[in-house]
Short mmCIF file of C-alpha atoms in Angstrom, two decimals:
data_model
loop_
_atom_site.label_atom_id
_atom_site.label_comp_id
_atom_site.label_asym_id
_atom_site.label_seq_id
_atom_site.Cartn_x
_atom_site.Cartn_y
_atom_site.Cartn_z
CA MET V 1111 -25.33 266.98 80.64
CA ALA V 1112 -25.60 263.95 78.37
CA THR V 1113 -22.81 263.26 76.01
CA SER V 1114 -22.62 261.45 72.67
CA ARG V 1115 -19.81 259.63 70.97
CA SER V 1116 -18.31 260.60 67.67
CA SER V 1117 -16.85 258.27 65.05
CA SER V 1118 -13.53 258.59 66.75
CA GLY V 1119 -14.98 257.10 69.91
CA ARG V 1120 -15.13 260.43 71.79
CA PRO V 1121 -18.47 261.48 73.31
CA GLY V 1122 -20.47 263.95 71.18
CA PRO V 1123 -22.98 266.55 72.23
CA GLY V 1124 -26.37 265.41 73.37
CA GLY V 1125 -25.18 262.00 74.25
CA ARG V 1126 -26.02 260.70 70.77
CA ARG V 1127 -23.84 258.92 68.35
CA ALA V 1128 -22.19 260.98 65.73
CA PRO V 1129 -23.49 260.67 62.21
CA GLY V 1130 -22.03 257.73 60.32
CA SER V 1131 -21.68 255.59 63.41
CA GLN V 1132 -22.89 252.22 62.12
CA GLY V 1133 -22.33 248.50 62.97
CA GLY V 1134 -19.10 246.94 61.85
CA GLN V 1135 -16.97 249.82 63.06
CA LYS V 1136 -13.49 249.24 64.38
CA PRO V 1137 -13.49 247.43 67.71
CA ARG V 1138 -12.73 249.15 70.94
CA THR V 1139 -10.37 247.31 73.20
CA GLY V 1140 -10.79 247.48 76.92
CA GLN V 1141 -9.28 245.79 79.85
CA GLY V 1142 -11.71 242.91 79.80
CA GLY V 1143 -11.15 242.03 76.12
CA THR V 1144 -12.59 243.18 72.81
CA SER V 1145 -16.18 244.29 72.22
CA PHE V 1146 -17.91 245.12 69.00
CA GLN V 1147 -20.65 247.67 68.38
CA GLY V 1148 -23.83 246.44 66.86
CA GLY V 1149 -25.90 247.57 63.88
CA LYS V 1150 -28.31 250.46 63.61
CA GLY V 1151 -29.21 251.75 66.99
CA ALA V 1152 -28.10 248.52 68.67
CA PRO V 1153 -26.47 249.16 71.95
CA ALA V 1154 -22.95 247.92 72.40
CA ARG V 1155 -22.64 244.77 74.46
CA GLY V 1156 -20.47 244.75 77.50
CA PRO V 1157 -17.18 242.93 77.72
CA ALA V 1158 -17.39 239.13 77.31
CA LYS V 1159 -15.26 236.50 78.93
CA ALA V 1160 -11.78 237.89 79.19
CA GLY V 1161 -11.34 237.02 75.56
CA THR V 1162 -13.41 237.74 72.43
CA ALA V 1163 -16.94 239.17 72.63
CA LYS V 1164 -19.52 238.61 69.91
CA SER V 1165 -21.93 241.17 68.58
CA GLY V 1166 -24.86 240.75 66.29
CA GLY V 1167 -25.09 242.13 62.78
CA LYS V 1168 -28.14 242.52 60.66
CA GLY V 1169 -30.55 239.72 61.44
CA GLY V 1170 -27.96 237.52 63.14
CA THR V 1171 -24.63 237.33 64.78
CA SER V 1172 -21.13 237.44 63.36
CA LYS V 1173 -17.80 236.52 64.89
CA GLY V 1174 -15.15 239.09 65.02
CA GLY V 1175 -15.65 242.08 62.60
CA ALA V 1176 -17.88 243.25 59.84
CA LYS V 1177 -17.13 240.18 57.71
CA GLY V 1178 -18.03 237.78 60.55
CA GLY V 1179 -14.42 236.57 61.10
CA ALA V 1180 -12.79 235.86 64.49
CA SER V 1181 -10.60 238.48 65.98
CA THR V 1182 -8.16 237.88 68.80
CA GLY V 1183 -7.10 240.42 71.35
CA ALA V 1184 -3.87 242.19 70.72
CA GLY V 1185 -2.36 240.90 73.96
CA GLN V 1186 -3.30 237.22 73.49
CA ASP V 1187 -0.49 234.73 72.59
CA ARG V 1188 -1.39 232.35 69.81
CA GLY V 1189 1.41 229.90 70.71
CA PRO V 1190 3.80 228.07 68.33
CA ARG V 1191 2.46 226.58 65.19
CA PRO V 1192 2.57 222.74 65.08
CA PHE V 1193 5.28 222.39 62.45
CA ALA V 1194 7.02 225.68 62.59
CA SER V 1195 10.43 225.66 60.94
CA SER V 1196 12.02 226.70 64.21
CA GLU V 1197 10.66 223.58 65.89
CA LYS V 1198 11.64 220.91 63.36
CA SER V 1199 15.26 220.82 64.48
CA ALA V 1200 14.26 220.78 68.14
CA ARG V 1201 12.04 217.69 67.94
CA ARG V 1202 13.39 214.56 69.54
CA MET V 1203 12.67 210.95 68.67
CA PRO V 1204 11.21 208.82 71.49
CA ALA V 1205 13.72 206.80 73.49
CA THR V 1206 14.31 203.33 72.02
CA PRO V 1207 13.96 200.53 74.56
CA TYR V 1208 17.11 198.48 75.19
CA ARG V 1209 17.20 195.14 73.46
CA PRO V 1210 20.00 192.68 74.26
CA PRO V 1211 22.08 191.52 71.30
CA HIS V 1212 20.89 188.42 69.55
CA ARG V 1213 22.80 185.21 70.07
CA LYS V 1214 25.17 184.59 67.24
CA ARG V 1215 23.75 182.27 64.70
CA ARG V 1216 25.57 179.01 64.37
CA PRO V 1217 27.21 178.51 61.03
CA LYS V 1218 25.91 175.82 58.80
CA ASN V 1219 27.40 172.42 59.42
CA PRO V 1220 30.26 171.67 57.05
CA PRO V 1221 29.99 168.58 54.87
CA VAL V 1222 30.97 165.43 56.73
CA ASP V 1223 30.98 162.92 53.89
CA ARG V 1224 34.76 163.29 53.75
CA LEU V 1225 35.16 161.87 57.29
CA ASP V 1226 36.04 158.19 57.60
CA GLN V 1227 33.83 157.77 60.66
CA HIS V 1228 30.69 159.17 59.01
CA ASP V 1229 27.85 156.68 58.48
CA PRO V 1230 24.92 158.20 56.53
CA ASP V 1231 22.54 155.60 58.01
CA GLY V 1232 23.76 156.07 61.59
CA VAL V 1233 22.71 158.25 64.51
CA ARG V 1234 23.90 161.81 65.05
CA LEU V 1235 26.90 161.83 67.36
CA GLN V 1236 25.50 164.42 69.80
CA LYS V 1237 22.20 162.53 70.07
CA LEU V 1238 23.98 159.26 70.81
CA MET V 1239 26.10 160.93 73.49
CA ALA V 1240 23.03 162.47 75.13
CA GLN V 1241 21.24 159.11 75.13
CA ALA V 1242 24.28 157.57 76.84
CA GLY V 1243 23.97 160.12 79.65
CA VAL V 1244 27.06 162.20 78.89
CA ALA V 1245 25.20 165.53 79.04
CA SER V 1246 22.36 167.37 77.34
CA ARG V 1247 22.41 167.45 73.55
CA ARG V 1248 23.35 171.13 73.55
CA VAL V 1249 26.33 170.54 75.87
CA CYS V 1250 27.38 167.52 73.78
CA GLU V 1251 27.43 169.75 70.71
CA GLU V 1252 29.71 172.20 72.52
CA MET V 1253 32.01 169.31 73.48
CA ILE V 1254 32.24 168.23 69.85
CA GLU V 1255 32.98 171.75 68.61
CA ALA V 1256 35.67 172.11 71.30
CA GLY V 1257 37.46 168.98 70.02
CA ARG V 1258 36.88 166.96 73.20
CA VAL V 1259 35.23 163.98 71.49
CA GLN V 1260 37.01 161.14 69.70
CA VAL V 1261 35.27 158.59 67.49
CA ASN V 1262 37.29 155.41 66.94
CA GLY V 1263 40.41 157.37 67.90
CA GLU V 1264 39.73 160.31 65.55
CA THR V 1265 38.92 163.76 66.98
CA ILE V 1266 35.63 165.08 65.61
CA THR V 1267 34.65 168.78 65.51
CA GLU V 1268 31.76 168.71 63.00
CA LEU V 1269 28.19 168.43 64.28
CA GLY V 1270 26.68 166.68 61.28
CA ILE V 1271 28.51 163.37 61.67
CA ARG V 1272 26.47 160.17 62.06
CA VAL V 1273 27.84 156.96 63.55
CA ASP V 1274 26.78 153.34 64.01
CA PRO V 1275 26.04 152.82 67.74
CA ASP V 1276 26.69 149.06 67.48
CA THR V 1277 30.28 149.32 66.27
CA VAL V 1278 31.56 152.79 67.23
CA GLU V 1279 33.79 153.69 70.20
CA ILE V 1280 33.30 157.18 71.62
CA HIS V 1281 35.66 158.86 74.10
CA VAL V 1282 35.12 162.22 75.82
CA ASP V 1283 38.28 163.74 77.28
CA GLY V 1284 39.88 160.31 76.99
CA VAL V 1285 37.09 158.54 78.91
CA ARG V 1286 35.08 155.97 77.03
CA VAL V 1287 31.29 156.33 76.77
CA GLN V 1288 29.46 153.05 77.33
CA LEU V 1289 26.77 152.78 74.63
CA ASP V 1290 25.59 149.23 75.27
CA GLU V 1291 22.56 149.47 77.55
CA ASN V 1292 22.64 145.73 78.22
CA LEU V 1293 25.90 146.00 80.17
CA VAL V 1294 25.52 146.75 83.88
CA TYR V 1295 28.02 147.65 86.60
CA TYR V 1296 27.50 147.46 90.37
CA ALA V 1297 29.44 148.12 93.57
CA PHE V 1298 28.75 145.73 96.46
CA ASN V 1299 29.87 146.46 100.02
CA LYS V 1300 30.46 142.90 101.15
CA PRO V 1301 30.03 142.17 104.85
CA GLU V 1302 32.28 139.82 106.77
CA GLY V 1303 31.18 136.19 106.56
CA VAL V 1304 29.79 136.40 102.98
CA LEU V 1305 31.36 134.21 100.30
CA SER V 1306 32.57 135.82 97.07
CA THR V 1307 30.45 133.52 94.92
CA MET V 1308 27.02 133.66 93.33
CA GLU V 1309 25.79 130.44 94.96
CA ASP V 1310 27.01 127.99 97.59
CA PRO V 1311 25.99 124.31 97.71
CA GLU V 1312 26.28 124.35 101.50
CA GLY V 1313 23.80 127.23 101.80
CA ARG V 1314 26.21 129.75 103.27
CA PRO V 1315 25.63 133.49 102.63
CA CYS V 1316 26.85 134.56 99.18
CA VAL V 1317 26.65 137.55 96.83
CA SER V 1318 23.39 136.53 95.13
CA ASP V 1319 21.58 136.84 98.47
CA TYR V 1320 22.03 140.62 98.26
CA LEU V 1321 20.96 141.09 94.63
CA ASN V 1322 17.51 142.07 93.44
CA GLN V 1323 16.37 138.92 91.71
CA GLN V 1324 13.41 140.69 90.08
CA LYS V 1325 15.70 142.39 87.58
CA ASN V 1326 16.74 139.03 86.13
CA GLU V 1327 20.23 140.39 85.42
CA ARG V 1328 22.95 137.79 85.21
CA VAL V 1329 26.10 139.31 86.71
CA PHE V 1330 29.30 137.93 88.19
CA HIS V 1331 31.88 139.29 90.63
CA VAL V 1332 35.21 140.79 89.55
CA GLY V 1333 37.90 139.04 91.56
CA ARG V 1334 37.35 137.76 95.09
CA LEU V 1335 37.49 138.75 98.73
CA ASP V 1336 38.05 136.06 101.32
CA VAL V 1337 35.20 135.35 103.68
CA GLU V 1338 36.70 137.39 106.57
CA THR V 1339 37.44 140.47 104.42
CA GLU V 1340 34.90 143.26 104.01
CA GLY V 1341 34.50 146.01 101.47
CA LEU V 1342 34.24 146.75 97.77
CA LEU V 1343 33.44 143.99 95.30
CA LEU V 1344 32.56 144.88 91.71
CA LEU V 1345 29.75 143.06 89.88
CA THR V 1346 29.16 143.20 86.13
CA ASN V 1347 28.22 141.26 83.01
CA ASP V 1348 30.97 142.93 80.95
CA GLY V 1349 33.35 140.05 80.27
CA GLU V 1350 36.06 142.12 78.62
CA LEU V 1351 36.22 144.53 81.54
CA THR V 1352 36.39 141.65 84.02
CA ASN V 1353 39.33 140.07 82.18
CA ARG V 1354 41.27 143.33 82.16
CA LEU V 1355 40.57 144.18 85.80
CA THR V 1356 41.82 140.78 86.96
CA HIS V 1357 44.78 140.45 84.59
CA PRO V 1358 48.14 141.34 86.24
CA SER V 1359 49.41 143.18 83.17
CA TYR V 1360 46.91 146.04 83.66
CA GLU V 1361 48.06 146.58 87.26
CA VAL V 1362 44.79 147.99 88.57
CA PRO V 1363 45.50 149.41 92.06
CA LYS V 1364 43.46 148.24 95.05
CA THR V 1365 43.35 150.08 98.39
CA TYR V 1366 42.90 148.39 101.78
CA LEU V 1367 42.53 149.52 105.38
CA VAL V 1368 44.33 147.10 107.69
CA GLN V 1369 43.97 146.92 111.46
CA VAL V 1370 46.87 145.21 113.27
CA ARG V 1371 48.25 145.07 116.76
CA GLY V 1372 50.75 147.73 117.72
CA PRO V 1373 53.15 149.25 118.21
CA MET V 1374 54.98 148.67 114.95
CA GLU V 1375 58.72 148.90 114.52
CA LYS V 1376 60.20 151.51 112.21
CA GLY V 1377 61.17 150.40 108.74
CA ILE V 1378 58.36 147.92 108.20
CA GLY V 1379 56.63 150.17 105.68
CA ALA V 1380 59.85 150.62 103.71
CA ALA V 1381 60.47 146.87 103.78
CA MET V 1382 57.00 146.13 102.43
CA LYS V 1383 57.54 148.63 99.62
CA ALA V 1384 60.87 147.04 98.75
CA GLY V 1385 59.38 143.53 98.68
CA ILE V 1386 58.82 140.65 101.07
CA GLU V 1387 59.74 137.07 100.26
CA LEU V 1388 56.66 134.79 100.38
CA GLU V 1389 56.16 131.12 99.55
CA ASP V 1390 55.00 131.97 96.02
CA GLY V 1391 57.54 134.70 95.31
CA ILE V 1392 58.33 138.27 96.27
CA ALA V 1393 55.37 140.58 96.97
CA SER V 1394 55.33 144.30 97.67
CA VAL V 1395 52.96 147.18 98.22
CA ASP V 1396 52.78 150.37 96.16
CA SER V 1397 52.23 152.61 99.17
CA PHE V 1398 52.15 152.27 102.96
CA ARG V 1399 50.60 154.91 105.25
CA LEU V 1400 49.78 155.01 108.95
CA VAL V 1401 46.21 156.29 109.30
CA ASP V 1402 45.46 156.05 113.03
CA SER V 1403 46.72 154.52 116.23
CA THR V 1404 45.11 153.63 119.53
CA PRO V 1405 46.67 151.87 122.53
CA GLY V 1406 47.52 148.39 121.28
CA HIS V 1407 46.17 148.87 117.73
CA LEU V 1408 47.21 150.49 114.46
CA LEU V 1409 45.23 151.36 111.33
CA VAL V 1410 47.30 151.22 108.14
CA GLU V 1411 46.38 151.99 104.53
CA VAL V 1412 48.15 150.00 101.82
CA VAL V 1413 47.81 150.12 98.04
CA LEU V 1414 48.91 147.25 95.80
CA HIS V 1415 48.08 145.98 92.35
CA SER V 1416 48.76 142.29 92.93
CA GLY V 1417 45.73 140.01 92.80
CA ARG V 1418 47.24 136.96 94.48
CA ASN V 1419 45.15 135.06 96.98
CA ARG V 1420 45.12 136.57 100.52
CA ILE V 1421 48.14 138.67 99.59
CA VAL V 1422 47.56 141.41 102.19
CA ARG V 1423 47.15 139.01 105.08
CA ARG V 1424 50.24 137.06 104.09
CA LEU V 1425 52.36 140.22 103.83
CA PHE V 1426 51.48 141.38 107.33
CA ASP V 1427 51.95 137.90 108.71
CA ALA V 1428 55.45 137.92 107.22
CA VAL V 1429 56.42 141.12 109.10
CA GLY V 1430 55.01 139.89 112.41
CA HIS V 1431 51.74 141.83 112.55
CA PRO V 1432 48.80 139.53 111.79
CA VAL V 1433 45.70 141.23 110.42
CA GLU V 1434 42.83 141.75 112.88
CA LYS V 1435 40.43 143.38 110.40
CA LEU V 1436 40.68 144.01 106.66
CA VAL V 1437 38.49 146.25 104.47
CA ARG V 1438 38.93 146.96 100.76
CA THR V 1439 37.94 150.58 100.06
CA GLU V 1440 38.90 151.14 96.40
CA VAL V 1441 39.34 149.30 93.11
CA GLY V 1442 40.92 151.52 90.49
CA PRO V 1443 38.86 154.76 90.35
CA ILE V 1444 35.85 153.23 92.19
CA ARG V 1445 35.48 153.98 95.91
CA ILE V 1446 33.18 152.45 98.50
CA GLY V 1447 32.75 155.84 100.18
CA ASP V 1448 29.89 155.98 102.67
CA GLN V 1449 27.92 153.13 101.07
CA ARG V 1450 26.26 151.05 103.75
CA GLN V 1451 27.50 147.54 104.32
CA GLY V 1452 25.47 144.82 102.60
CA THR V 1453 24.07 147.16 99.92
CA VAL V 1454 24.47 147.10 96.14
CA ARG V 1455 24.48 150.29 94.08
CA ARG V 1456 24.72 150.86 90.35
CA LEU V 1457 27.77 152.74 89.16
CA SER V 1458 27.20 156.09 87.53
CA ARG V 1459 28.09 156.58 83.87
CA THR V 1460 31.03 158.73 84.92
CA GLU V 1461 32.34 155.98 87.19
CA VAL V 1462 31.92 153.42 84.42
CA GLY V 1463 33.79 155.67 81.99
CA HIS V 1464 36.73 156.09 84.37
CA LEU V 1465 36.75 152.36 85.13
CA LEU V 1466 36.91 151.52 81.43
CA ALA V 1467 39.64 154.10 80.90
CA SER V 1468 41.74 152.62 83.72
CA VAL V 1469 42.16 149.40 81.71
CA GLY V 1470 42.49 151.02 78.29
CA MET V 1471 38.94 150.46 77.05
#
């Protein structure tokens, strides 16, 4: 027997709708979602997609109820609202990328007009030092700020100072900086048989034969080595330095390697330190050290500051051990090192600074 539904949703007799059953009635919720009944005599549509089903009203469709609004199933979760009050405190700011701290800004240079060494028309001190090859300008600035630089004997710590490069004397850690680019300094490893002179009227080998004549630099040798002696000979055009290196009052030490016949009696080294009587007075060595020995030969290192002619040979002759071979290896702070014999090399700025400092320049 056919049944009908009443307004309460229950089937009525005859299978017809109960009177008053019109479109826009309350929705019936099923397992598949929500469905709405249509208008007059319109059959109810089946369940839609597992969500909200649409039904047509008079002459069109409407969403959700009689007023055409959307209706959501009772079991569907709307989710949190975008700016709910419960969420404001839970929000987190994005992580800030790590940025290293900025380098401290250098303070402004203090006024330098009060300094006696300041020359407003001169060159900045750090620039002049960098041009002289001391270090980069930045490192020179750090040296100045650390109090390592002296200008005409006065320690300078301000970066704004300007100086006259033609008249100023600059020292870094007590070592003078050579600012005159016209002054040159060379180390010559003299071979045996070469005269310590720039030219020889008899045509014998001399120092000028080993110089590069294309540079047109007029230099002269500092002191002498006899023709049989090998080793270090300094060449320069700095007259003041030459005078100080050769003057006895500055006592610049010179180191020699001496090969003699052996064996040698004990006490000879102590006697040479104490002083040996020669034809032109007493002579002595500053140090005496046995370096090596082979059957019949000895290698001795001696250091002395005397510049008298053939002084080393005469000392060893006086103690009964004539020199077989003699090589000068050092003059003050300058060493011959592994420089090849017969070559000329230019001294570095550091070597020049130490050489000047050794004679108080």
